[in-house]
Amino acid sequence: MESLMASQVGVDAKDANRDYAVGLARAFGGAIIFGLPMLMTMEMWFLGFYIERERLLLFLVLNLLMLVGLSRFGGFERTESSFDDILDAFAAYAVGVIASAAVLFIFGILTTDMPWTEIVGKIVVQSVPASFGAIIARKQLSGGAEERDDEEEEQEALEQASYGGELFLMAAGALFLAFNMAPTEEMILIGFKMSPWHGMALVLFSILLLHGFVYGVGFAGQEQSPEGKGFRARFLGYTIAGYGIALLVSLYVLWTFGRTDGVNLSQIATMTAVLGFPASVGAAIARLVV
């Protein structure tokens, strides 16, 4: 009897190790897929060189906190506690760092004669979208009956998310798309080309698009209208709040990348509205991704 129990424990441990290895492999796949556009963007290569290290460190801390929250709704493996979510987040970030470093070295963007501060800066910047891809890889890349059962459990968790959880998911989606757009020079160029009327039209369009994506068009994972709340409550509590989060995320990302340094308030407002457009789309489709 004891030998049978010991054998079963060994089998369970072997299955657990296998599942974790599969989860890690899936996480690397997600890191490459989600990080590749930024890994092949020239502005991101230079960003790791000149970004202020204090801002980079703050961004790293916030990214880790975001990964912990995302692990609660998905993650590249099943978690049972907050401590597991923390371990999941650090594992996802480590995957993002390794995947980013490997690709950058293969591309010749990183070389051994570079100062170590430049190497670290470039890897850390690139690891943000890569770690995002790693943490959500389980939902995006999984297959099979067991994974579908797990996905159904995660979908139930999403449906039961509190109002604060809904806003967090919007912030995560906004951060991901804003981060991918903010380093490009086109954000500044579009801001200079726009008139105040263009800016107001873009804000209105962003809000309507956010509301339509969240409630109107029937995407998978689309938010269900909260019971007992009319259009006004939904519009103010979710759409306007979500767009406000998208703007705050956009402003923070622009500040992190130094886009707001030495720029007057009107230009900052315009750039924030421009970046707020993709950020609001990211906020709207967060449930599709997470």
PDB file of C-alpha atoms in Angstrom:
ATOM      1  CA  MET A   1       0.000   0.000   0.000  1.00  0.00           C
ATOM      2  CA  GLU A   2       2.791   2.396   0.944  1.00  0.00           C
ATOM      3  CA  SER A   3       4.692   1.571  -2.219  1.00  0.00           C
ATOM      4  CA  LEU A   4       1.530   2.240  -4.254  1.00  0.00           C
ATOM      5  CA  MET A   5       1.055   5.623  -2.583  1.00  0.00           C
ATOM      6  CA  ALA A   6       4.719   6.506  -3.119  1.00  0.00           C
ATOM      7  CA  SER A   7       4.400   5.526  -6.767  1.00  0.00           C
ATOM      8  CA  GLN A   8       1.311   7.732  -7.155  1.00  0.00           C
ATOM      9  CA  VAL A   9       3.129  10.663  -5.530  1.00  0.00           C
ATOM     10  CA  GLY A  10       6.010  10.182  -7.955  1.00  0.00           C
ATOM     11  CA  VAL A  11       3.629  10.141 -10.914  1.00  0.00           C
ATOM     12  CA  ASP A  12       1.864  13.291  -9.684  1.00  0.00           C
ATOM     13  CA  ALA A  13       5.192  15.068  -9.216  1.00  0.00           C
ATOM     14  CA  LYS A  14       6.308  14.020 -12.692  1.00  0.00           C
ATOM     15  CA  ASP A  15       3.031  15.286 -14.186  1.00  0.00           C
ATOM     16  CA  ALA A  16       3.392  18.561 -12.304  1.00  0.00           C
ATOM     17  CA  ASN A  17       6.941  19.038 -13.584  1.00  0.00           C
ATOM     18  CA  ARG A  18       5.803  18.224 -17.110  1.00  0.00           C
ATOM     19  CA  ASP A  19       2.923  20.707 -16.897  1.00  0.00           C
ATOM     20  CA  TYR A  20       5.269  23.406 -15.617  1.00  0.00           C
ATOM     21  CA  ALA A  21       7.740  22.718 -18.424  1.00  0.00           C
ATOM     22  CA  VAL A  22       4.935  22.963 -20.984  1.00  0.00           C
ATOM     23  CA  GLY A  23       3.783  26.203 -19.337  1.00  0.00           C
ATOM     24  CA  LEU A  24       7.278  27.664 -19.554  1.00  0.00           C
ATOM     25  CA  ALA A  25       7.625  26.671 -23.204  1.00  0.00           C
ATOM     26  CA  ARG A  26       4.254  28.264 -23.897  1.00  0.00           C
ATOM     27  CA  ALA A  27       5.359  31.386 -22.017  1.00  0.00           C
ATOM     28  CA  PHE A  28       8.471  31.688 -24.197  1.00  0.00           C
ATOM     29  CA  GLY A  29       6.265  31.402 -27.262  1.00  0.00           C
ATOM     30  CA  GLY A  30       3.983  34.156 -25.979  1.00  0.00           C
ATOM     31  CA  ALA A  31       6.953  36.355 -25.106  1.00  0.00           C
ATOM     32  CA  ILE A  32       8.351  36.099 -28.632  1.00  0.00           C
ATOM     33  CA  ILE A  33       4.980  36.644 -30.330  1.00  0.00           C
ATOM     34  CA  PHE A  34       3.963  39.681 -28.276  1.00  0.00           C
ATOM     35  CA  GLY A  35       7.453  41.140 -27.969  1.00  0.00           C
ATOM     36  CA  LEU A  36       8.640  40.722 -31.558  1.00  0.00           C
ATOM     37  CA  PRO A  37       7.155  43.971 -32.972  1.00  0.00           C
ATOM     38  CA  MET A  38       9.042  45.985 -30.353  1.00  0.00           C
ATOM     39  CA  LEU A  39      12.168  43.855 -30.634  1.00  0.00           C
ATOM     40  CA  MET A  40      12.374  44.896 -34.290  1.00  0.00           C
ATOM     41  CA  THR A  41      11.636  48.608 -33.696  1.00  0.00           C
ATOM     42  CA  MET A  42      14.585  50.992 -33.854  1.00  0.00           C
ATOM     43  CA  GLU A  43      13.134  53.519 -31.384  1.00  0.00           C
ATOM     44  CA  MET A  44      13.001  50.805 -28.735  1.00  0.00           C
ATOM     45  CA  TRP A  45      16.676  50.012 -29.212  1.00  0.00           C
ATOM     46  CA  PHE A  46      17.674  53.621 -28.513  1.00  0.00           C
ATOM     47  CA  LEU A  47      15.133  53.975 -25.715  1.00  0.00           C
ATOM     48  CA  GLY A  48      17.012  51.491 -23.574  1.00  0.00           C
ATOM     49  CA  PHE A  49      20.111  53.652 -23.967  1.00  0.00           C
ATOM     50  CA  TYR A  50      18.814  57.093 -22.988  1.00  0.00           C
ATOM     51  CA  ILE A  51      15.827  56.466 -20.683  1.00  0.00           C
ATOM     52  CA  GLU A  52      16.413  57.690 -17.119  1.00  0.00           C
ATOM     53  CA  ARG A  53      17.216  54.761 -14.863  1.00  0.00           C
ATOM     54  CA  GLU A  54      14.938  55.980 -12.044  1.00  0.00           C
ATOM     55  CA  ARG A  55      11.958  56.077 -14.404  1.00  0.00           C
ATOM     56  CA  LEU A  56      12.925  52.697 -15.810  1.00  0.00           C
ATOM     57  CA  LEU A  57      13.104  51.182 -12.321  1.00  0.00           C
ATOM     58  CA  LEU A  58       9.672  52.589 -11.425  1.00  0.00           C
ATOM     59  CA  PHE A  59       8.250  51.221 -14.648  1.00  0.00           C
ATOM     60  CA  LEU A  60       9.771  47.817 -13.899  1.00  0.00           C
ATOM     61  CA  VAL A  61       8.118  47.735 -10.455  1.00  0.00           C
ATOM     62  CA  LEU A  62       4.734  48.728 -11.893  1.00  0.00           C
ATOM     63  CA  ASN A  63       5.080  46.114 -14.628  1.00  0.00           C
ATOM     64  CA  LEU A  64       5.721  43.394 -12.039  1.00  0.00           C
ATOM     65  CA  LEU A  65       2.643  44.492 -10.081  1.00  0.00           C
ATOM     66  CA  MET A  66       0.639  44.366 -13.301  1.00  0.00           C
ATOM     67  CA  LEU A  67       1.902  40.837 -13.979  1.00  0.00           C
ATOM     68  CA  VAL A  68       0.833  39.721 -10.502  1.00  0.00           C
ATOM     69  CA  GLY A  69      -2.675  40.988 -11.186  1.00  0.00           C
ATOM     70  CA  LEU A  70      -2.798  39.389 -14.627  1.00  0.00           C
ATOM     71  CA  SER A  71      -1.725  36.072 -13.123  1.00  0.00           C
ATOM     72  CA  ARG A  72      -4.893  36.115 -11.035  1.00  0.00           C
ATOM     73  CA  PHE A  73      -7.017  36.178 -14.208  1.00  0.00           C
ATOM     74  CA  GLY A  74      -4.834  33.884 -16.306  1.00  0.00           C
ATOM     75  CA  GLY A  75      -1.120  33.252 -16.067  1.00  0.00           C
ATOM     76  CA  PHE A  76       0.955  30.671 -17.887  1.00  0.00           C
ATOM     77  CA  GLU A  77       0.093  28.048 -15.247  1.00  0.00           C
ATOM     78  CA  ARG A  78      -2.688  27.520 -12.732  1.00  0.00           C
ATOM     79  CA  THR A  79      -2.238  29.332  -9.427  1.00  0.00           C
ATOM     80  CA  GLU A  80      -3.968  28.703  -6.118  1.00  0.00           C
ATOM     81  CA  SER A  81      -2.853  31.649  -3.988  1.00  0.00           C
ATOM     82  CA  SER A  82      -1.488  35.179  -4.073  1.00  0.00           C
ATOM     83  CA  PHE A  83       1.990  33.817  -3.423  1.00  0.00           C
ATOM     84  CA  ASP A  84       1.652  31.627  -6.512  1.00  0.00           C
ATOM     85  CA  ASP A  85       0.621  34.708  -8.484  1.00  0.00           C
ATOM     86  CA  ILE A  86       3.777  36.510  -7.333  1.00  0.00           C
ATOM     87  CA  LEU A  87       5.943  33.553  -8.362  1.00  0.00           C
ATOM     88  CA  ASP A  88       4.060  33.378 -11.657  1.00  0.00           C
ATOM     89  CA  ALA A  89       4.729  37.073 -12.286  1.00  0.00           C
ATOM     90  CA  PHE A  90       8.457  36.793 -11.592  1.00  0.00           C
ATOM     91  CA  ALA A  91       8.681  33.681 -13.761  1.00  0.00           C
ATOM     92  CA  ALA A  92       6.905  35.495 -16.604  1.00  0.00           C
ATOM     93  CA  TYR A  93       9.225  38.471 -16.271  1.00  0.00           C
ATOM     94  CA  ALA A  94      12.279  36.187 -16.244  1.00  0.00           C
ATOM     95  CA  VAL A  95      10.989  34.567 -19.432  1.00  0.00           C
ATOM     96  CA  GLY A  96      10.536  38.027 -20.953  1.00  0.00           C
ATOM     97  CA  VAL A  97      14.085  39.020 -20.030  1.00  0.00           C
ATOM     98  CA  ILE A  98      15.652  35.823 -21.410  1.00  0.00           C
ATOM     99  CA  ALA A  99      13.617  35.898 -24.621  1.00  0.00           C
ATOM    100  CA  SER A 100      14.351  39.597 -25.219  1.00  0.00           C
ATOM    101  CA  ALA A 101      18.074  39.201 -24.529  1.00  0.00           C
ATOM    102  CA  ALA A 102      18.337  36.203 -26.845  1.00  0.00           C
ATOM    103  CA  VAL A 103      16.574  37.913 -29.747  1.00  0.00           C
ATOM    104  CA  LEU A 104      18.494  41.184 -29.339  1.00  0.00           C
ATOM    105  CA  PHE A 105      21.820  39.342 -29.321  1.00  0.00           C
ATOM    106  CA  ILE A 106      20.829  37.317 -32.401  1.00  0.00           C
ATOM    107  CA  PHE A 107      19.862  40.550 -34.189  1.00  0.00           C
ATOM    108  CA  GLY A 108      23.213  42.087 -33.271  1.00  0.00           C
ATOM    109  CA  ILE A 109      21.516  44.899 -31.316  1.00  0.00           C
ATOM    110  CA  LEU A 110      23.394  43.835 -28.197  1.00  0.00           C
ATOM    111  CA  THR A 111      27.139  43.257 -28.374  1.00  0.00           C
ATOM    112  CA  THR A 112      29.721  42.295 -25.793  1.00  0.00           C
ATOM    113  CA  ASP A 113      31.602  45.598 -26.168  1.00  0.00           C
ATOM    114  CA  MET A 114      28.577  47.678 -25.051  1.00  0.00           C
ATOM    115  CA  PRO A 115      28.499  49.176 -21.541  1.00  0.00           C
ATOM    116  CA  TRP A 116      26.567  46.889 -19.234  1.00  0.00           C
ATOM    117  CA  THR A 117      24.175  49.722 -18.340  1.00  0.00           C
ATOM    118  CA  GLU A 118      23.120  50.008 -21.995  1.00  0.00           C
ATOM    119  CA  ILE A 119      22.686  46.245 -22.296  1.00  0.00           C
ATOM    120  CA  VAL A 120      20.549  46.108 -19.157  1.00  0.00           C
ATOM    121  CA  GLY A 121      18.489  49.123 -20.228  1.00  0.00           C
ATOM    122  CA  LYS A 122      17.684  47.675 -23.647  1.00  0.00           C
ATOM    123  CA  ILE A 123      16.755  44.286 -22.222  1.00  0.00           C
ATOM    124  CA  VAL A 124      14.583  45.713 -19.445  1.00  0.00           C
ATOM    125  CA  VAL A 125      12.631  47.940 -21.846  1.00  0.00           C
ATOM    126  CA  GLN A 126      12.032  45.114 -24.300  1.00  0.00           C
ATOM    127  CA  SER A 127      11.099  42.665 -21.575  1.00  0.00           C
ATOM    128  CA  VAL A 128       7.905  44.580 -20.722  1.00  0.00           C
ATOM    129  CA  PRO A 129       5.833  43.509 -23.762  1.00  0.00           C
ATOM    130  CA  ALA A 130       7.587  40.132 -23.764  1.00  0.00           C
ATOM    131  CA  SER A 131       6.617  39.458 -20.143  1.00  0.00           C
ATOM    132  CA  PHE A 132       3.055  40.498 -20.939  1.00  0.00           C
ATOM    133  CA  GLY A 133       2.996  37.887 -23.693  1.00  0.00           C
ATOM    134  CA  ALA A 134       4.457  35.290 -21.341  1.00  0.00           C
ATOM    135  CA  ILE A 135       1.851  35.848 -18.628  1.00  0.00           C
ATOM    136  CA  ILE A 136      -1.117  35.499 -20.983  1.00  0.00           C
ATOM    137  CA  ALA A 137       0.362  32.707 -23.100  1.00  0.00           C
ATOM    138  CA  ARG A 138      -1.752  30.039 -21.418  1.00  0.00           C
ATOM    139  CA  LYS A 139      -4.988  31.489 -22.723  1.00  0.00           C
ATOM    140  CA  GLN A 140      -3.705  32.478 -26.152  1.00  0.00           C
ATOM    141  CA  LEU A 141      -1.626  29.397 -26.993  1.00  0.00           C
ATOM    142  CA  SER A 142      -3.220  26.547 -25.039  1.00  0.00           C
ATOM    143  CA  GLY A 143      -5.134  23.616 -26.487  1.00  0.00           C
ATOM    144  CA  GLY A 144      -6.682  20.355 -25.399  1.00  0.00           C
ATOM    145  CA  ALA A 145      -9.514  19.390 -23.076  1.00  0.00           C
ATOM    146  CA  GLU A 146      -7.703  20.136 -19.813  1.00  0.00           C
ATOM    147  CA  GLU A 147      -6.634  23.549 -20.991  1.00  0.00           C
ATOM    148  CA  ARG A 148     -10.184  24.298 -22.150  1.00  0.00           C
ATOM    149  CA  ASP A 149     -11.486  23.387 -18.696  1.00  0.00           C
ATOM    150  CA  ASP A 150      -8.908  25.699 -17.127  1.00  0.00           C
ATOM    151  CA  GLU A 151      -9.874  28.438 -19.563  1.00  0.00           C
ATOM    152  CA  GLU A 152     -13.521  28.061 -18.553  1.00  0.00           C
ATOM    153  CA  GLU A 153     -12.511  28.509 -14.911  1.00  0.00           C
ATOM    154  CA  GLU A 154     -10.521  31.622 -15.825  1.00  0.00           C
ATOM    155  CA  GLN A 155     -13.490  32.964 -17.777  1.00  0.00           C
ATOM    156  CA  GLU A 156     -15.642  32.506 -14.684  1.00  0.00           C
ATOM    157  CA  ALA A 157     -13.058  34.466 -12.691  1.00  0.00           C
ATOM    158  CA  LEU A 158     -13.236  37.241 -15.279  1.00  0.00           C
ATOM    159  CA  GLU A 159     -17.019  37.314 -15.119  1.00  0.00           C
ATOM    160  CA  GLN A 160     -16.903  37.525 -11.322  1.00  0.00           C
ATOM    161  CA  ALA A 161     -14.280  40.271 -11.294  1.00  0.00           C
ATOM    162  CA  SER A 162     -15.092  43.233  -9.087  1.00  0.00           C
ATOM    163  CA  TYR A 163     -15.447  46.764 -10.404  1.00  0.00           C
ATOM    164  CA  GLY A 164     -11.847  47.375  -9.376  1.00  0.00           C
ATOM    165  CA  GLY A 165     -10.816  44.219 -11.232  1.00  0.00           C
ATOM    166  CA  GLU A 166     -12.557  45.455 -14.376  1.00  0.00           C
ATOM    167  CA  LEU A 167     -10.680  48.750 -14.183  1.00  0.00           C
ATOM    168  CA  PHE A 168      -7.421  46.897 -13.606  1.00  0.00           C
ATOM    169  CA  LEU A 169      -7.932  44.846 -16.759  1.00  0.00           C
ATOM    170  CA  MET A 170      -8.601  48.047 -18.685  1.00  0.00           C
ATOM    171  CA  ALA A 171      -5.381  49.542 -17.325  1.00  0.00           C
ATOM    172  CA  ALA A 172      -3.432  46.421 -18.351  1.00  0.00           C
ATOM    173  CA  GLY A 173      -4.785  46.516 -21.896  1.00  0.00           C
ATOM    174  CA  ALA A 174      -4.173  50.262 -22.149  1.00  0.00           C
ATOM    175  CA  LEU A 175      -0.596  49.894 -20.915  1.00  0.00           C
ATOM    176  CA  PHE A 176       0.232  47.173 -23.394  1.00  0.00           C
ATOM    177  CA  LEU A 177      -0.904  49.059 -26.502  1.00  0.00           C
ATOM    178  CA  ALA A 178       0.307  52.455 -25.248  1.00  0.00           C
ATOM    179  CA  PHE A 179       3.739  50.995 -24.556  1.00  0.00           C
ATOM    180  CA  ASN A 180       3.920  49.625 -28.081  1.00  0.00           C
ATOM    181  CA  MET A 181       3.040  52.997 -29.652  1.00  0.00           C
ATOM    182  CA  ALA A 182       4.663  55.590 -27.372  1.00  0.00           C
ATOM    183  CA  PRO A 183       8.318  55.111 -28.423  1.00  0.00           C
ATOM    184  CA  THR A 184       7.588  55.843 -32.091  1.00  0.00           C
ATOM    185  CA  GLU A 185       8.164  59.264 -33.621  1.00  0.00           C
ATOM    186  CA  GLU A 186       4.755  59.073 -35.258  1.00  0.00           C
ATOM    187  CA  MET A 187       3.091  59.881 -31.926  1.00  0.00           C
ATOM    188  CA  ILE A 188       4.820  63.276 -31.895  1.00  0.00           C
ATOM    189  CA  LEU A 189       4.301  63.868 -35.618  1.00  0.00           C
ATOM    190  CA  ILE A 190       0.566  63.172 -35.417  1.00  0.00           C
ATOM    191  CA  GLY A 191       0.279  65.527 -32.454  1.00  0.00           C
ATOM    192  CA  PHE A 192       1.922  68.355 -34.408  1.00  0.00           C
ATOM    193  CA  LYS A 193      -0.298  67.798 -37.433  1.00  0.00           C
ATOM    194  CA  MET A 194      -3.551  67.849 -35.475  1.00  0.00           C
ATOM    195  CA  SER A 195      -5.587  70.993 -34.833  1.00  0.00           C
ATOM    196  CA  PRO A 196      -7.599  71.466 -31.603  1.00  0.00           C
ATOM    197  CA  TRP A 197     -10.694  70.350 -33.516  1.00  0.00           C
ATOM    198  CA  HIS A 198      -8.906  67.182 -34.580  1.00  0.00           C
ATOM    199  CA  GLY A 199      -7.966  66.580 -30.972  1.00  0.00           C
ATOM    200  CA  MET A 200     -11.549  66.918 -29.710  1.00  0.00           C
ATOM    201  CA  ALA A 201     -12.808  64.668 -32.504  1.00  0.00           C
ATOM    202  CA  LEU A 202     -10.195  62.050 -31.609  1.00  0.00           C
ATOM    203  CA  VAL A 203     -11.224  62.126 -27.943  1.00  0.00           C
ATOM    204  CA  LEU A 204     -14.886  61.674 -28.873  1.00  0.00           C
ATOM    205  CA  PHE A 205     -14.076  58.901 -31.327  1.00  0.00           C
ATOM    206  CA  SER A 206     -11.918  57.118 -28.733  1.00  0.00           C
ATOM    207  CA  ILE A 207     -14.733  57.201 -26.181  1.00  0.00           C
ATOM    208  CA  LEU A 208     -17.332  55.925 -28.652  1.00  0.00           C
ATOM    209  CA  LEU A 209     -14.991  53.202 -29.854  1.00  0.00           C
ATOM    210  CA  LEU A 210     -14.240  52.127 -26.293  1.00  0.00           C
ATOM    211  CA  HIS A 211     -17.931  51.904 -25.423  1.00  0.00           C
ATOM    212  CA  GLY A 212     -18.757  50.078 -28.642  1.00  0.00           C
ATOM    213  CA  PHE A 213     -15.974  47.539 -28.201  1.00  0.00           C
ATOM    214  CA  VAL A 214     -16.883  46.901 -24.564  1.00  0.00           C
ATOM    215  CA  TYR A 215     -20.652  46.557 -24.923  1.00  0.00           C
ATOM    216  CA  GLY A 216     -21.775  46.733 -28.505  1.00  0.00           C
ATOM    217  CA  VAL A 217     -20.133  44.560 -31.136  1.00  0.00           C
ATOM    218  CA  GLY A 218     -20.246  41.096 -29.588  1.00  0.00           C
ATOM    219  CA  PHE A 219     -16.547  40.252 -29.343  1.00  0.00           C
ATOM    220  CA  ALA A 220     -15.556  37.135 -27.435  1.00  0.00           C
ATOM    221  CA  GLY A 221     -15.159  37.988 -23.759  1.00  0.00           C
ATOM    222  CA  GLN A 222     -17.168  41.155 -24.219  1.00  0.00           C
ATOM    223  CA  GLU A 223     -18.317  42.820 -21.024  1.00  0.00           C
ATOM    224  CA  GLN A 224     -21.894  42.059 -20.028  1.00  0.00           C
ATOM    225  CA  SER A 225     -24.044  45.003 -19.024  1.00  0.00           C
ATOM    226  CA  PRO A 226     -24.097  45.195 -15.210  1.00  0.00           C
ATOM    227  CA  GLU A 227     -27.469  44.213 -13.824  1.00  0.00           C
ATOM    228  CA  GLY A 228     -29.570  47.063 -12.518  1.00  0.00           C
ATOM    229  CA  LYS A 229     -27.505  49.735 -14.251  1.00  0.00           C
ATOM    230  CA  GLY A 230     -28.772  51.824 -17.113  1.00  0.00           C
ATOM    231  CA  PHE A 231     -26.905  53.341 -20.006  1.00  0.00           C
ATOM    232  CA  ARG A 232     -25.819  56.405 -18.018  1.00  0.00           C
ATOM    233  CA  ALA A 233     -24.346  54.359 -15.162  1.00  0.00           C
ATOM    234  CA  ARG A 234     -22.523  52.056 -17.570  1.00  0.00           C
ATOM    235  CA  PHE A 235     -21.259  54.934 -19.682  1.00  0.00           C
ATOM    236  CA  LEU A 236     -19.917  56.901 -16.726  1.00  0.00           C
ATOM    237  CA  GLY A 237     -18.784  53.971 -14.587  1.00  0.00           C
ATOM    238  CA  TYR A 238     -17.055  51.942 -17.274  1.00  0.00           C
ATOM    239  CA  THR A 239     -16.619  53.823 -20.541  1.00  0.00           C
ATOM    240  CA  ILE A 240     -15.616  57.234 -19.164  1.00  0.00           C
ATOM    241  CA  ALA A 241     -13.677  55.654 -16.307  1.00  0.00           C
ATOM    242  CA  GLY A 242     -11.914  53.378 -18.787  1.00  0.00           C
ATOM    243  CA  TYR A 243     -11.018  56.270 -21.045  1.00  0.00           C
ATOM    244  CA  GLY A 244      -9.731  58.228 -18.049  1.00  0.00           C
ATOM    245  CA  ILE A 245      -7.513  55.281 -17.181  1.00  0.00           C
ATOM    246  CA  ALA A 246      -6.303  55.115 -20.784  1.00  0.00           C
ATOM    247  CA  LEU A 247      -5.331  58.804 -20.660  1.00  0.00           C
ATOM    248  CA  LEU A 248      -3.535  58.434 -17.328  1.00  0.00           C
ATOM    249  CA  VAL A 249      -1.644  55.386 -18.611  1.00  0.00           C
ATOM    250  CA  SER A 250      -0.738  57.274 -21.799  1.00  0.00           C
ATOM    251  CA  LEU A 251       0.530  60.294 -19.857  1.00  0.00           C
ATOM    252  CA  TYR A 252       2.584  58.060 -17.568  1.00  0.00           C
ATOM    253  CA  VAL A 253       4.153  56.165 -20.477  1.00  0.00           C
ATOM    254  CA  LEU A 254       4.972  59.432 -22.274  1.00  0.00           C
ATOM    255  CA  TRP A 255       6.614  60.739 -19.087  1.00  0.00           C
ATOM    256  CA  THR A 256       8.558  57.501 -18.624  1.00  0.00           C
ATOM    257  CA  PHE A 257       9.954  57.742 -22.139  1.00  0.00           C
ATOM    258  CA  GLY A 258      10.841  61.422 -21.714  1.00  0.00           C
ATOM    259  CA  ARG A 259       8.308  62.619 -24.275  1.00  0.00           C
ATOM    260  CA  THR A 260       6.946  65.271 -21.902  1.00  0.00           C
ATOM    261  CA  ASP A 261      10.325  66.805 -20.960  1.00  0.00           C
ATOM    262  CA  GLY A 262      10.596  70.439 -22.055  1.00  0.00           C
ATOM    263  CA  VAL A 263       7.193  70.354 -23.769  1.00  0.00           C
ATOM    264  CA  ASN A 264       4.371  72.819 -23.094  1.00  0.00           C
ATOM    265  CA  LEU A 265       1.029  71.715 -21.668  1.00  0.00           C
ATOM    266  CA  SER A 266      -0.915  71.983 -24.919  1.00  0.00           C
ATOM    267  CA  GLN A 267       1.520  69.677 -26.717  1.00  0.00           C
ATOM    268  CA  ILE A 268       1.451  67.229 -23.800  1.00  0.00           C
ATOM    269  CA  ALA A 269      -2.361  67.226 -23.918  1.00  0.00           C
ATOM    270  CA  THR A 270      -2.338  66.585 -27.656  1.00  0.00           C
ATOM    271  CA  MET A 271       0.207  63.766 -27.417  1.00  0.00           C
ATOM    272  CA  THR A 272      -1.779  62.221 -24.560  1.00  0.00           C
ATOM    273  CA  ALA A 273      -4.970  62.332 -26.635  1.00  0.00           C
ATOM    274  CA  VAL A 274      -3.146  60.754 -29.578  1.00  0.00           C
ATOM    275  CA  LEU A 275      -1.672  57.947 -27.481  1.00  0.00           C
ATOM    276  CA  GLY A 276      -4.986  57.673 -25.638  1.00  0.00           C
ATOM    277  CA  PHE A 277      -6.571  56.402 -28.844  1.00  0.00           C
ATOM    278  CA  PRO A 278      -4.642  53.089 -29.008  1.00  0.00           C
ATOM    279  CA  ALA A 279      -4.657  52.946 -25.205  1.00  0.00           C
ATOM    280  CA  SER A 280      -8.464  53.123 -25.163  1.00  0.00           C
ATOM    281  CA  VAL A 281      -8.615  50.338 -27.755  1.00  0.00           C
ATOM    282  CA  GLY A 282      -6.301  48.290 -25.531  1.00  0.00           C
ATOM    283  CA  ALA A 283      -8.557  48.968 -22.554  1.00  0.00           C
ATOM    284  CA  ALA A 284     -11.596  47.900 -24.566  1.00  0.00           C
ATOM    285  CA  ILE A 285     -10.162  44.599 -25.796  1.00  0.00           C
ATOM    286  CA  ALA A 286      -8.402  43.609 -22.569  1.00  0.00           C
ATOM    287  CA  ARG A 287     -10.826  40.744 -22.014  1.00  0.00           C
ATOM    288  CA  LEU A 288     -10.056  39.384 -25.470  1.00  0.00           C
ATOM    289  CA  VAL A 289      -6.385  39.091 -24.604  1.00  0.00           C
ATOM    290  CA  VAL A 290      -6.289  38.275 -20.896  1.00  0.00           C
TER     291      VAL A 290
END
